[in-house]
Short mmCIF file of C-alpha atoms in Angstrom, two decimals:
data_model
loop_
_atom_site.label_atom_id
_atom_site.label_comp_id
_atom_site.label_asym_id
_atom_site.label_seq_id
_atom_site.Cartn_x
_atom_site.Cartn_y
_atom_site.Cartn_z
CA UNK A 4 -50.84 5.49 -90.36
CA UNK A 5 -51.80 4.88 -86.96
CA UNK A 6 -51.43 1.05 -87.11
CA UNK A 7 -51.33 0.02 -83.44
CA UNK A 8 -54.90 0.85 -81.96
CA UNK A 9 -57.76 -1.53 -80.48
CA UNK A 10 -60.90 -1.19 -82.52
CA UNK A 11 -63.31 0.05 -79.87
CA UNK A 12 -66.69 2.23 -80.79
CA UNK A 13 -64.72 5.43 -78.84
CA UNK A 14 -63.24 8.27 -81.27
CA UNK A 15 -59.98 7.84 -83.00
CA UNK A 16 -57.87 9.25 -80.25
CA UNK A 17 -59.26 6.78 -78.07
CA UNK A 18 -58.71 3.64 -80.37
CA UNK A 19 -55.07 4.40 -80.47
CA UNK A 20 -54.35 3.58 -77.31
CA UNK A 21 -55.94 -0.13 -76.88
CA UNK A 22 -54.46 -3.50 -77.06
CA UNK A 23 -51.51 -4.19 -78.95
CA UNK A 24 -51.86 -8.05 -78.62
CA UNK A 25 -53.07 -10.21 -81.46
CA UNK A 26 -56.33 -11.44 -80.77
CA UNK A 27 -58.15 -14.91 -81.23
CA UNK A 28 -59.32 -15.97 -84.80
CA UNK A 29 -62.27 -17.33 -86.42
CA UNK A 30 -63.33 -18.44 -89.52
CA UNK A 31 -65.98 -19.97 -91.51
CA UNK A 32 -65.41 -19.45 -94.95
CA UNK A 33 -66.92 -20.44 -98.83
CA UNK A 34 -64.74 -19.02 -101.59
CA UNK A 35 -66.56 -18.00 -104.52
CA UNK A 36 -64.33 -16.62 -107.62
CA UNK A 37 -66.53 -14.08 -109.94
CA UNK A 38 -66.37 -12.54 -113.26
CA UNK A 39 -66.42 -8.84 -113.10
CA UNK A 40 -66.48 -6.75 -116.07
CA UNK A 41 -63.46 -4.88 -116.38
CA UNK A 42 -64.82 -1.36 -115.96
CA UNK A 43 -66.10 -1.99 -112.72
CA UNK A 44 -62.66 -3.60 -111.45
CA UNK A 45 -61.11 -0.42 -113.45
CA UNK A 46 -63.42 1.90 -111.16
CA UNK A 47 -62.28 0.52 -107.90
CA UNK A 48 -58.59 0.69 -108.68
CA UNK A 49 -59.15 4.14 -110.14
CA UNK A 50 -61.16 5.21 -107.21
CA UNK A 51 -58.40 4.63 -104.74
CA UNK A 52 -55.67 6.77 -106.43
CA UNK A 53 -58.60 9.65 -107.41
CA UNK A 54 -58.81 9.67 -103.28
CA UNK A 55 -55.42 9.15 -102.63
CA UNK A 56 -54.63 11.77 -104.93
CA UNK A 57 -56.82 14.06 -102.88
CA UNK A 58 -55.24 17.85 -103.70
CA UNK A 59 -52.06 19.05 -105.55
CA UNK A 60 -50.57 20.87 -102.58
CA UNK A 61 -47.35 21.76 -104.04
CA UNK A 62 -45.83 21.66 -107.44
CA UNK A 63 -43.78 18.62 -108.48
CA UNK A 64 -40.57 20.47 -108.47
CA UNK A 65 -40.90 21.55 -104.70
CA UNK A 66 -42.34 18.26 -103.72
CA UNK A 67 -39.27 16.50 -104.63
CA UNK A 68 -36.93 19.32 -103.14
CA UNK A 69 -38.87 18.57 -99.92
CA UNK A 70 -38.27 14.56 -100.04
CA UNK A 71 -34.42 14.82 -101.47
CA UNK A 72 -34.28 17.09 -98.22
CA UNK A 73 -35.48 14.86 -95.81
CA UNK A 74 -33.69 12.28 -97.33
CA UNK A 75 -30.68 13.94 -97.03
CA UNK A 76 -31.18 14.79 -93.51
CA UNK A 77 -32.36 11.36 -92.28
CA UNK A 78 -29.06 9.85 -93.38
CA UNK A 79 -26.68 12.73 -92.01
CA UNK A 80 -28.17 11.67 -88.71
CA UNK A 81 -27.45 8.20 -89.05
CA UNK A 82 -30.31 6.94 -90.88
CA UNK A 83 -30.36 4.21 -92.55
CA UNK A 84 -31.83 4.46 -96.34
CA UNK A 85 -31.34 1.47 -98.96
CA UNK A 86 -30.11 2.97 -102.09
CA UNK A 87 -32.15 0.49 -104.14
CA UNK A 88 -35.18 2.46 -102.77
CA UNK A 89 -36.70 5.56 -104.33
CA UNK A 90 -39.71 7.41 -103.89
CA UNK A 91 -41.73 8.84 -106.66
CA UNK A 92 -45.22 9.01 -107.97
CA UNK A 93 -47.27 5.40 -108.53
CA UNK A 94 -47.73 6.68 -112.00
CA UNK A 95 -44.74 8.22 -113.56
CA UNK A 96 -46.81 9.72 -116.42
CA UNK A 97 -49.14 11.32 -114.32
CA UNK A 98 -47.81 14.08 -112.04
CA UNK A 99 -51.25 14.25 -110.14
CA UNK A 100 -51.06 10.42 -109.10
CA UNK A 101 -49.95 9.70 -105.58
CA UNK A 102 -46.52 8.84 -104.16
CA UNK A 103 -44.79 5.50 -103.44
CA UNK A 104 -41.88 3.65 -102.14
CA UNK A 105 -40.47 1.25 -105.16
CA UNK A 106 -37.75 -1.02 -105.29
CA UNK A 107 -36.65 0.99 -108.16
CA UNK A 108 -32.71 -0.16 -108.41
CA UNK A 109 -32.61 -3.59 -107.52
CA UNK A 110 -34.64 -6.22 -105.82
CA UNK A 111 -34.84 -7.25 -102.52
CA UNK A 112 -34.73 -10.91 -100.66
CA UNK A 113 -37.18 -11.56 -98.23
CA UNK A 114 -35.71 -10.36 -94.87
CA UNK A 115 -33.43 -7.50 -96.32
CA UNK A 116 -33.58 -4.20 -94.25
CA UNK A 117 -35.10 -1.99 -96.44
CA UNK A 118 -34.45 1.17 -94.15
CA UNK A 119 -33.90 2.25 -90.04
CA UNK A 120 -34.74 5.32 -88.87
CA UNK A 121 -32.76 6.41 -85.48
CA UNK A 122 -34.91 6.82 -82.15
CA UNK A 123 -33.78 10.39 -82.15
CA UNK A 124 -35.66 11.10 -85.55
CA UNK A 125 -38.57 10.16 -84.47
CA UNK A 126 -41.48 12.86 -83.58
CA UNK A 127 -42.63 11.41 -80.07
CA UNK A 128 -43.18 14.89 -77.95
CA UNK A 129 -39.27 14.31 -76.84
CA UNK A 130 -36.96 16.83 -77.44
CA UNK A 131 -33.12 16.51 -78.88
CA UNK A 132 -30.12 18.11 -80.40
CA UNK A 133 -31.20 16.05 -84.11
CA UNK A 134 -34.81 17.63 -84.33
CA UNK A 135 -33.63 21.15 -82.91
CA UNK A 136 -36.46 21.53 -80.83
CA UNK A 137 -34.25 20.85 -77.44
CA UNK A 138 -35.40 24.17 -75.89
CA UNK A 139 -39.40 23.11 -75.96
CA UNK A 140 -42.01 21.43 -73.77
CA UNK A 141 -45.17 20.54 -75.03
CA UNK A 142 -47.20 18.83 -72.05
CA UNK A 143 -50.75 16.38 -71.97
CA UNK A 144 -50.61 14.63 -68.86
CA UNK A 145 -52.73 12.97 -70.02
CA UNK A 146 -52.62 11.66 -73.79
CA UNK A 147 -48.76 11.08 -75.61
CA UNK A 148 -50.05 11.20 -79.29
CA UNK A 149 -50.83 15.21 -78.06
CA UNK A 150 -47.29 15.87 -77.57
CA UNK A 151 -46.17 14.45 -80.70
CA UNK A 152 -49.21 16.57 -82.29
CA UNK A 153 -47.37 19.75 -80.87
CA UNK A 154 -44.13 19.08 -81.96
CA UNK A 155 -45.01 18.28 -85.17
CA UNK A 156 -46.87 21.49 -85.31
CA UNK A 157 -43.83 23.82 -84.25
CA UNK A 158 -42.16 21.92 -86.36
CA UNK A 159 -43.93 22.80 -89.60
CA UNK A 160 -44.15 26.47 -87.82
CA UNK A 161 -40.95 27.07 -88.10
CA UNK A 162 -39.73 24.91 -90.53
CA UNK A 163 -36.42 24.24 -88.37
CA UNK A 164 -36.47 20.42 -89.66
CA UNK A 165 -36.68 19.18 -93.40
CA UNK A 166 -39.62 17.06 -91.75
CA UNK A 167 -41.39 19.68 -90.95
CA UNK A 168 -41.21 21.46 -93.79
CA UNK A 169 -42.62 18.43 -96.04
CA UNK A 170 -45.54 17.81 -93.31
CA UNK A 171 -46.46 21.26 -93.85
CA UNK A 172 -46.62 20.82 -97.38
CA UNK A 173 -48.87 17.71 -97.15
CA UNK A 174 -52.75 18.05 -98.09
CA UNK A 175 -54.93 19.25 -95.25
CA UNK A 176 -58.38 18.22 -94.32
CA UNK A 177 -58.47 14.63 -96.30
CA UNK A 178 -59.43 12.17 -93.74
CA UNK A 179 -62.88 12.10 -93.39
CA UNK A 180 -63.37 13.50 -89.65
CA UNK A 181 -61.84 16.24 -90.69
CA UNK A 182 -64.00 17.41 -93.63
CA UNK A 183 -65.94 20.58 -93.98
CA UNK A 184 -69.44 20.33 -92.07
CA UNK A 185 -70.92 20.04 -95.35
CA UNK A 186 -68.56 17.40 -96.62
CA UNK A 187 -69.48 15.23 -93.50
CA UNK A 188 -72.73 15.77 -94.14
CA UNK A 189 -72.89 14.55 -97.52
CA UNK A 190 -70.84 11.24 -96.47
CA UNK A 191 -74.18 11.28 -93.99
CA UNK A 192 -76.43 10.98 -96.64
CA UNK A 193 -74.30 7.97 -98.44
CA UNK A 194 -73.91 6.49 -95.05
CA UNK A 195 -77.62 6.54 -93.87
CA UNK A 196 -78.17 5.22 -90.62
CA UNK A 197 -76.67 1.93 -90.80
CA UNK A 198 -73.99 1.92 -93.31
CA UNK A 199 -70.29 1.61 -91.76
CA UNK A 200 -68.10 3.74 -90.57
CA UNK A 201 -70.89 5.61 -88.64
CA UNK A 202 -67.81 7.57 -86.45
CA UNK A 203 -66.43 8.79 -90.03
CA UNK A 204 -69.23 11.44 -89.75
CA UNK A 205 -68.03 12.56 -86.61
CA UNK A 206 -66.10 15.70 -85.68
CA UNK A 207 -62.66 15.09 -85.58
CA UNK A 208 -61.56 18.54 -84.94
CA UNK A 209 -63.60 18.72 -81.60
CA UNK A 210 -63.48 14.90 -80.21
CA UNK A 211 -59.54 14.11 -81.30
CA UNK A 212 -58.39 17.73 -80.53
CA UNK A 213 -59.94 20.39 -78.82
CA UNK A 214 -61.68 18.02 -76.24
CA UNK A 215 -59.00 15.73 -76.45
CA UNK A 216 -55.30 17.33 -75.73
CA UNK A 217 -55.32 19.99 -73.20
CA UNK A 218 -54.34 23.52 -74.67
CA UNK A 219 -55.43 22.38 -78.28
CA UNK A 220 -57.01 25.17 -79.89
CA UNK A 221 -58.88 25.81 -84.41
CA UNK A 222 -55.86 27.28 -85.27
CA UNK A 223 -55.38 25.39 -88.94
CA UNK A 224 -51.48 24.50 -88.91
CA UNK A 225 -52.87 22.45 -84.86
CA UNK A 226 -55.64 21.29 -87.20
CA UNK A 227 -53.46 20.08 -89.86
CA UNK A 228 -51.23 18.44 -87.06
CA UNK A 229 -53.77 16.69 -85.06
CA UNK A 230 -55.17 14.89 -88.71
CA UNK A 231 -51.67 14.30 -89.80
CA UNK A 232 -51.07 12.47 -86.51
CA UNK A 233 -54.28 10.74 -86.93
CA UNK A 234 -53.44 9.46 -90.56
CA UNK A 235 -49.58 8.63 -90.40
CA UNK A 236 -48.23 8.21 -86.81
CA UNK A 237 -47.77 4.76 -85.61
CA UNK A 238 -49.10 4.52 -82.16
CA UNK A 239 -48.14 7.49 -81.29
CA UNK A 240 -44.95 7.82 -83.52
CA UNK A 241 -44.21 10.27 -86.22
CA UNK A 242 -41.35 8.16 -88.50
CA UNK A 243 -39.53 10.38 -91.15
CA UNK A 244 -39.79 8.25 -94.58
CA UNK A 245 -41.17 5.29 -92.69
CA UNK A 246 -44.69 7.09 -93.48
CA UNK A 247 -43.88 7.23 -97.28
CA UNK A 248 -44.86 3.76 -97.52
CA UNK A 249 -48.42 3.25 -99.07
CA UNK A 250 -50.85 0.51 -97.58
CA UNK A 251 -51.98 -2.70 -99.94
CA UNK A 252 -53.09 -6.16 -98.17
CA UNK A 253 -52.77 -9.89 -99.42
CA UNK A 254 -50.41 -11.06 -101.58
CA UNK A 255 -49.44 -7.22 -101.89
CA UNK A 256 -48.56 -6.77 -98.33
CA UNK A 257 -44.07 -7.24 -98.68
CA UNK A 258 -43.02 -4.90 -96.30
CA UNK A 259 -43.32 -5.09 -92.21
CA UNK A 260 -42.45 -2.68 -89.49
CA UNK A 261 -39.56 -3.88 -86.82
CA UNK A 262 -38.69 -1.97 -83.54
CA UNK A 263 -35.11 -2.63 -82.09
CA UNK A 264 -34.26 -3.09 -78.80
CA UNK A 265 -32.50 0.43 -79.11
CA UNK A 266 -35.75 1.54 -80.51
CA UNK A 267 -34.50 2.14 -84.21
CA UNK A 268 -37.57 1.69 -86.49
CA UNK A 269 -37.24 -0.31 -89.40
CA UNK A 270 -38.95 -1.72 -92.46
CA UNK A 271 -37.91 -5.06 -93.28
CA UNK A 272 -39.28 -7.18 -96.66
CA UNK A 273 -41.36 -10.66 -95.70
CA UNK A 274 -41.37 -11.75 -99.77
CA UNK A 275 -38.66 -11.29 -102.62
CA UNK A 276 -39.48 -7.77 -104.32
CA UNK A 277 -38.57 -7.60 -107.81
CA UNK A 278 -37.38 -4.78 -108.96
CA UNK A 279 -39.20 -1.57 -109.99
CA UNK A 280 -42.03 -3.02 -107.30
CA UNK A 281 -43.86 -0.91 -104.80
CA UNK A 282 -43.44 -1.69 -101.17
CA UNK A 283 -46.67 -1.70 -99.33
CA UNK A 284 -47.12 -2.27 -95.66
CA UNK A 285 -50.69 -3.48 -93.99
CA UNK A 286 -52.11 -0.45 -91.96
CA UNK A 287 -54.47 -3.22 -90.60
CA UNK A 288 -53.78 -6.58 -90.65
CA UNK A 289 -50.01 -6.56 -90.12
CA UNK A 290 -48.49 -8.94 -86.85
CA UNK A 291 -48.83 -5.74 -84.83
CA UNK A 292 -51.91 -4.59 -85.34
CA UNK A 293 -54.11 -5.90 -82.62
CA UNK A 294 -57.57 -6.26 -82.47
CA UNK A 295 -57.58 -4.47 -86.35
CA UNK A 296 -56.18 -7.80 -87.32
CA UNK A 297 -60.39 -8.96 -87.22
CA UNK A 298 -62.21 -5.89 -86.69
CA UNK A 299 -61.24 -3.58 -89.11
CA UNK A 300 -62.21 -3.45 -93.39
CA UNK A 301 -62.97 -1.31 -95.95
CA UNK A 302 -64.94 1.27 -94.06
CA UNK A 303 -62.72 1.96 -91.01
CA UNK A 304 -59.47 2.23 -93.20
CA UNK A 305 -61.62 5.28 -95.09
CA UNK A 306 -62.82 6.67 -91.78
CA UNK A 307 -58.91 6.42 -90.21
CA UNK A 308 -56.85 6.86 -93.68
CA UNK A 309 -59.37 9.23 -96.21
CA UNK A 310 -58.93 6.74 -99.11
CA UNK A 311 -60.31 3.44 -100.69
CA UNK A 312 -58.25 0.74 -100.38
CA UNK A 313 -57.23 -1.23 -103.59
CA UNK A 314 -58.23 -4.90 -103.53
CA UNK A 315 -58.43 -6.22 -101.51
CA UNK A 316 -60.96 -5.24 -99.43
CA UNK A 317 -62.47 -6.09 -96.43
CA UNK A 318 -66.25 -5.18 -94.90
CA UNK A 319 -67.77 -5.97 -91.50
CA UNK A 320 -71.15 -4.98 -90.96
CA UNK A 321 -71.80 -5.63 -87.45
CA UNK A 322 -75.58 -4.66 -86.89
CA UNK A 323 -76.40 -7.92 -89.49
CA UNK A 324 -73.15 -9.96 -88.58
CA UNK A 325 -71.94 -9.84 -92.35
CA UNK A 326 -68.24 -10.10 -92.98
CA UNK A 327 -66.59 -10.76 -96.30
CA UNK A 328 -64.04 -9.88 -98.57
CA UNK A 329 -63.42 -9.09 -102.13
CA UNK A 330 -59.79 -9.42 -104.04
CA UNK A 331 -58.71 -9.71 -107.57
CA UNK A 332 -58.39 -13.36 -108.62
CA UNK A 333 -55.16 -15.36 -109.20
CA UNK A 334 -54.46 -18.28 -110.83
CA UNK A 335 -53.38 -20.12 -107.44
CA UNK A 336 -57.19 -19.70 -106.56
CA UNK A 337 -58.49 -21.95 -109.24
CA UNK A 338 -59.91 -24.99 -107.52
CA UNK A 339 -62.47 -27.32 -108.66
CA UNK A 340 -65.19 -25.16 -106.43
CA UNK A 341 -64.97 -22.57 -108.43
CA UNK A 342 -67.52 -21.36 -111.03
CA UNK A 343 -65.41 -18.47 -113.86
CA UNK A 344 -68.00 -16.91 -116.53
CA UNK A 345 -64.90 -15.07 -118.53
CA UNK A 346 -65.70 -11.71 -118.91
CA UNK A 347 -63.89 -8.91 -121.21
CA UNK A 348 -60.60 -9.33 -120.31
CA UNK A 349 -60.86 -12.22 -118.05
CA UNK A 350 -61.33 -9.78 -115.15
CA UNK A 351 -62.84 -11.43 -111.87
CA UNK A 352 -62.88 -11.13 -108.52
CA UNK A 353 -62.82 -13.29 -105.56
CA UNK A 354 -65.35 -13.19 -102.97
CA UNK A 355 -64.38 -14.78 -99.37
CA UNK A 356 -67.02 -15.13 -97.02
CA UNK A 357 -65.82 -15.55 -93.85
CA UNK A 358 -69.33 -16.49 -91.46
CA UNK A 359 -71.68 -18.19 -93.70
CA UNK A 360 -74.33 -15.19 -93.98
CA UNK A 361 -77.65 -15.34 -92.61
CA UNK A 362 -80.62 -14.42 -95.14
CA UNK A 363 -81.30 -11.35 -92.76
CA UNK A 364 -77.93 -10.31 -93.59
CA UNK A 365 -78.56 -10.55 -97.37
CA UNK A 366 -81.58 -8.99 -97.26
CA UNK A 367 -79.86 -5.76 -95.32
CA UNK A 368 -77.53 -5.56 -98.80
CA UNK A 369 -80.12 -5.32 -100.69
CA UNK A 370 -82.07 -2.94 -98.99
CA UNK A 371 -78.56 -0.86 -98.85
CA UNK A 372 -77.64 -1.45 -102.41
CA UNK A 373 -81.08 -0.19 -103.69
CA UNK A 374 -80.63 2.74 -101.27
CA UNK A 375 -77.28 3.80 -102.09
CA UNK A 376 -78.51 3.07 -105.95
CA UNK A 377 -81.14 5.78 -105.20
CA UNK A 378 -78.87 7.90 -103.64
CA UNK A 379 -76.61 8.09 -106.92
CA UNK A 380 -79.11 9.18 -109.32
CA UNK A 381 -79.39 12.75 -107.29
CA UNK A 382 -75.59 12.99 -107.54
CA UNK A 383 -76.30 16.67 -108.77
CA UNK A 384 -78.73 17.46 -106.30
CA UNK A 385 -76.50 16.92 -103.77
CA UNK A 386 -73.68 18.90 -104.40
CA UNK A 387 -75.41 21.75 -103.04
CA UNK A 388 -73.27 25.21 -102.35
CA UNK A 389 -70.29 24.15 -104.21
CA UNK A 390 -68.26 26.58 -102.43
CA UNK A 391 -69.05 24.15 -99.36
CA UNK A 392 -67.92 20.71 -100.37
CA UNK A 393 -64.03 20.91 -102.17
CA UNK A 394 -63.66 19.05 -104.55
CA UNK A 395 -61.15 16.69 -103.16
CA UNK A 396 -64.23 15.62 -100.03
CA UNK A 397 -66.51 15.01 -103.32
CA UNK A 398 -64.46 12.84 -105.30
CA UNK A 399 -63.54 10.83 -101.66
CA UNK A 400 -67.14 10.38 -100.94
CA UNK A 401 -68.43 9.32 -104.34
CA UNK A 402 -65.03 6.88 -104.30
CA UNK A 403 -66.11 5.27 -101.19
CA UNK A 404 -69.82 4.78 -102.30
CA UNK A 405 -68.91 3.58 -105.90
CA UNK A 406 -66.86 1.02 -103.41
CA UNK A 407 -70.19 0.18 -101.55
CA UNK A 408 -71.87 -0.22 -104.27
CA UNK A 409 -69.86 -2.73 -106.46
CA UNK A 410 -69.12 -4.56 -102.89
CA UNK A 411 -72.43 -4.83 -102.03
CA UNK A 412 -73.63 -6.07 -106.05
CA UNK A 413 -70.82 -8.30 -105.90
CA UNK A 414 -71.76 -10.47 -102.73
CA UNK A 415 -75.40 -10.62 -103.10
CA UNK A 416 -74.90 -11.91 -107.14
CA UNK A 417 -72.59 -14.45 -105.94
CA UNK A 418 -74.12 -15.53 -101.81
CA UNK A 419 -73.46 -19.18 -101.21
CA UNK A 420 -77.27 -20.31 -101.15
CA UNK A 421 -76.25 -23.84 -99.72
CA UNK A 422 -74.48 -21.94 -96.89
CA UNK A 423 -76.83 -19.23 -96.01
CA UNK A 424 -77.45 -19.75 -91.89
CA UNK A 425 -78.39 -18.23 -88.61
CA UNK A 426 -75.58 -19.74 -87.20
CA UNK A 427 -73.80 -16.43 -86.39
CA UNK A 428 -76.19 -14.80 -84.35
CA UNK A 429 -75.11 -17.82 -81.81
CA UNK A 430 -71.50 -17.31 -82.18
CA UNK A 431 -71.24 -14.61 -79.55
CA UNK A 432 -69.70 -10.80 -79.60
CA UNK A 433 -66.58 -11.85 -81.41
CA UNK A 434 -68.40 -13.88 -84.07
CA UNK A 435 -65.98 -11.67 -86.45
CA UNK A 436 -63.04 -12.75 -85.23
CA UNK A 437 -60.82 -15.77 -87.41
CA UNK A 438 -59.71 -18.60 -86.50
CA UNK A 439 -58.29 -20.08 -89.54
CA UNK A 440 -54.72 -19.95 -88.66
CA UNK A 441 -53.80 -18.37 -92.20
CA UNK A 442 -50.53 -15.72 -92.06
CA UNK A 443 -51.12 -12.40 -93.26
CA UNK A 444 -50.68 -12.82 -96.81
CA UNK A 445 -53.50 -15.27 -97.50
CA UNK A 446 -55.98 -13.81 -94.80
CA UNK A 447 -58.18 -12.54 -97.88
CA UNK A 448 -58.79 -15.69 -99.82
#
């Protein structure tokens, strides 16, 4: 959950350490609300939890052990953990179905501390006493996120620290970068050459490791370390719990991170959370994010995270200058702009453009769509050795261009004709940036 990170064309590594400031905002936006039938809606909300889901690395039994553990641990060291809170899986009926953090015993206020984690818990490349590591040095002159990297590695080495023992037991290998050469290769093919996020493709192992923190070397558990820093740190920060807490946008978004002066993390509710909720925090568009706030969607949160976001969803295509986003509709959003063709079970989606498009833009979706189309029917033909691509890299891959797909059908079926304009290609290199003034919740519509 690397959250804090500037949204550069470098490698990941790089991108963590850019500006932290909020940037400027832009917007010209046409709301459009559309009928979807409910399969596809059903396929995109399936899709993220088949990623999410990834591979079963432990049984149910031990992956509980592992969390009561840490929990325990966190609070002997004078952690802060509201008992209201629990952690289990987002579908209790399905063991296989990824882990969240619900307001399970009680509901919350808006502004309620939901948890703080003591500076001394936190996995920073500092040694203490509380992570029983005081008699180590791991040195990069150079990069911080590579000492955290190596202490998280001897910590799942030697399993000294609850922490480490449940990192070790996390999934390996399921952010993209990080894929087989085969599985990146496939995502290639889906990709083509102008499909975002072109760096997903790249290898992680070489560009945010080996050539990036001095000493780094293949060894799997470094491996494992580097991508686990990569997908759940903040900045540079490994947070026990903290990075239990699954990612959701909009209205969704009721959770938001707080550093103390003392440098206790905390999460902290911005909405009343009813109970038996899930708590979801913005890896992207939270008041801390930085330049991710404009520049980041769909594509770069499967490039940096390994999963599909549920709606709603954000894309930037920057070779045409497209941006727009797609979210389930509410009943808030019916204005007298608005065109609803009900559909199955009244399932529809909202489509916010946020530049007027330019026809060269639509034109580059279509040419995409019939591509990726194309691409699909050899769906068999692709999967090549499958000794080379696991199965957890296939199902992410085919998630992500199902995503693409329905996107892509979406906003060409439902373009605002009497908007269409070349107006963006005047608006400079930030033409993505918004300027709308609207708070984090209602960004998306």
């Amino acid at each position: 959950m690397v959250r804090f990170s500037s949204s550069g064309n470098s490698d990941l590594r790089k991108r963590k350490a850019g500006d932290f400031g909020v940037a400027n905002l832009v917007l010209r936006k046409a709301i459009i609300v559309i009928p979807l039938l409910l399969i596809v809606v059903g396929l995109i909300q399936g899709c993220f939890f088949v990623v999410q889901t990834r591979t079963v690395a432990m049984n149910n039994n031990s992956a509980d052990q592992l969390i009561e553990d840490l929990i325990s641990w966190l609070q002997s060291n004078g952690a802060f953990i509201d008992e209201r809170i629990s952690i289990r899986h987002v579908d209790p009926t399905d063991p296989t179905s990824i882990r969240g953090m619900f307001a399970d015993h009680g509901s919350f206020d808006a502004g309620e501390t939901m948890i703080i984690i003591p500076d001394a818990l936190i996995y920073d490349g500092r040694v203490n006493e509380a992570k029983k590591n005081a008699d180590k040095v791991w040195m990069d002159k150079k990069h911080g996120d590579c000492a955290t990297t190596y202490e998280i590695h001897d910590a799942m080495l030697t399993g000294s620290t609850p922490y480490g023992r449940y990192l070790a037991h996390q999934p390996h290998r399921y952010v993209p970068g990080y894929f087989s050469s085969e599985g990146r290769e496939l995502l290639r093919k889906i990709l083509g050459k102008n499909l975002p996020d072109q760096h997903a493709v790249e290898d992680s192992v070489k560009i945010d490791w080996l050539d990036w923190c001095t000493g780094a070397t293949s060894d799997e558990l470094e491996v494992h370390a580097a991508m686990l820093v990569t997908a759940r740190a903040d900045g540079r920060l490994m947070v026990p719990y903290y990075d239990m807490i699954n990612h959701r946008n909009g209205r969704w978004q009721n959770a938001q991170h707080h550093r103390s002066k003392n440098k206790e993390f905390a999460l902290i509710t911005n909405q009343k959370v009813e109970k038996g909720e899930q708590f979801y925090l913005s890896y992207d568009t939270c008041k801390i994010c930085g330049s991710r706030l404009d520049s980041w969607g769909t594509p770069e949160m499967f490039r940096g995270y390994g999963f599909v976001e549920p709606f709603p969803q954000r894309y930037l295509i920057h070779s045409v200058r497209l941006k727009f986003a797609l979210d389930e509709k509410k009943s808030a959003l019916e204005t007298s702009k608005r065109h609803v063709d009900k559909v199955g079970n009244n399932s529809e989606l909202v489509v916010k453009w946020y530049i007027p498009p330019s026809q060269a833009g639509l034109d580059f979706l279509q040419m995409e769509l019939n591509r990726l189309q194309e691409v699909g029917t050899r769906k068999d033909v692709l999967k090549g050795n499958p000794q080379a691509v696991t199965d957890s890299e296939w199902n992410a891959i085919w998630t992500y261009h199902q995503a693409l797909v329905v996107a892509f059908t979406t906003a060409l079926k439902h373009a605002p004709a009497e908007q269409i304009s070349d107006e963006v290609w005047s608006m400079g290199k930030k033409w993505y940036n918004d300027l709308s003034g609207d708070d984090m919740l209602h960004r998306f519509y």
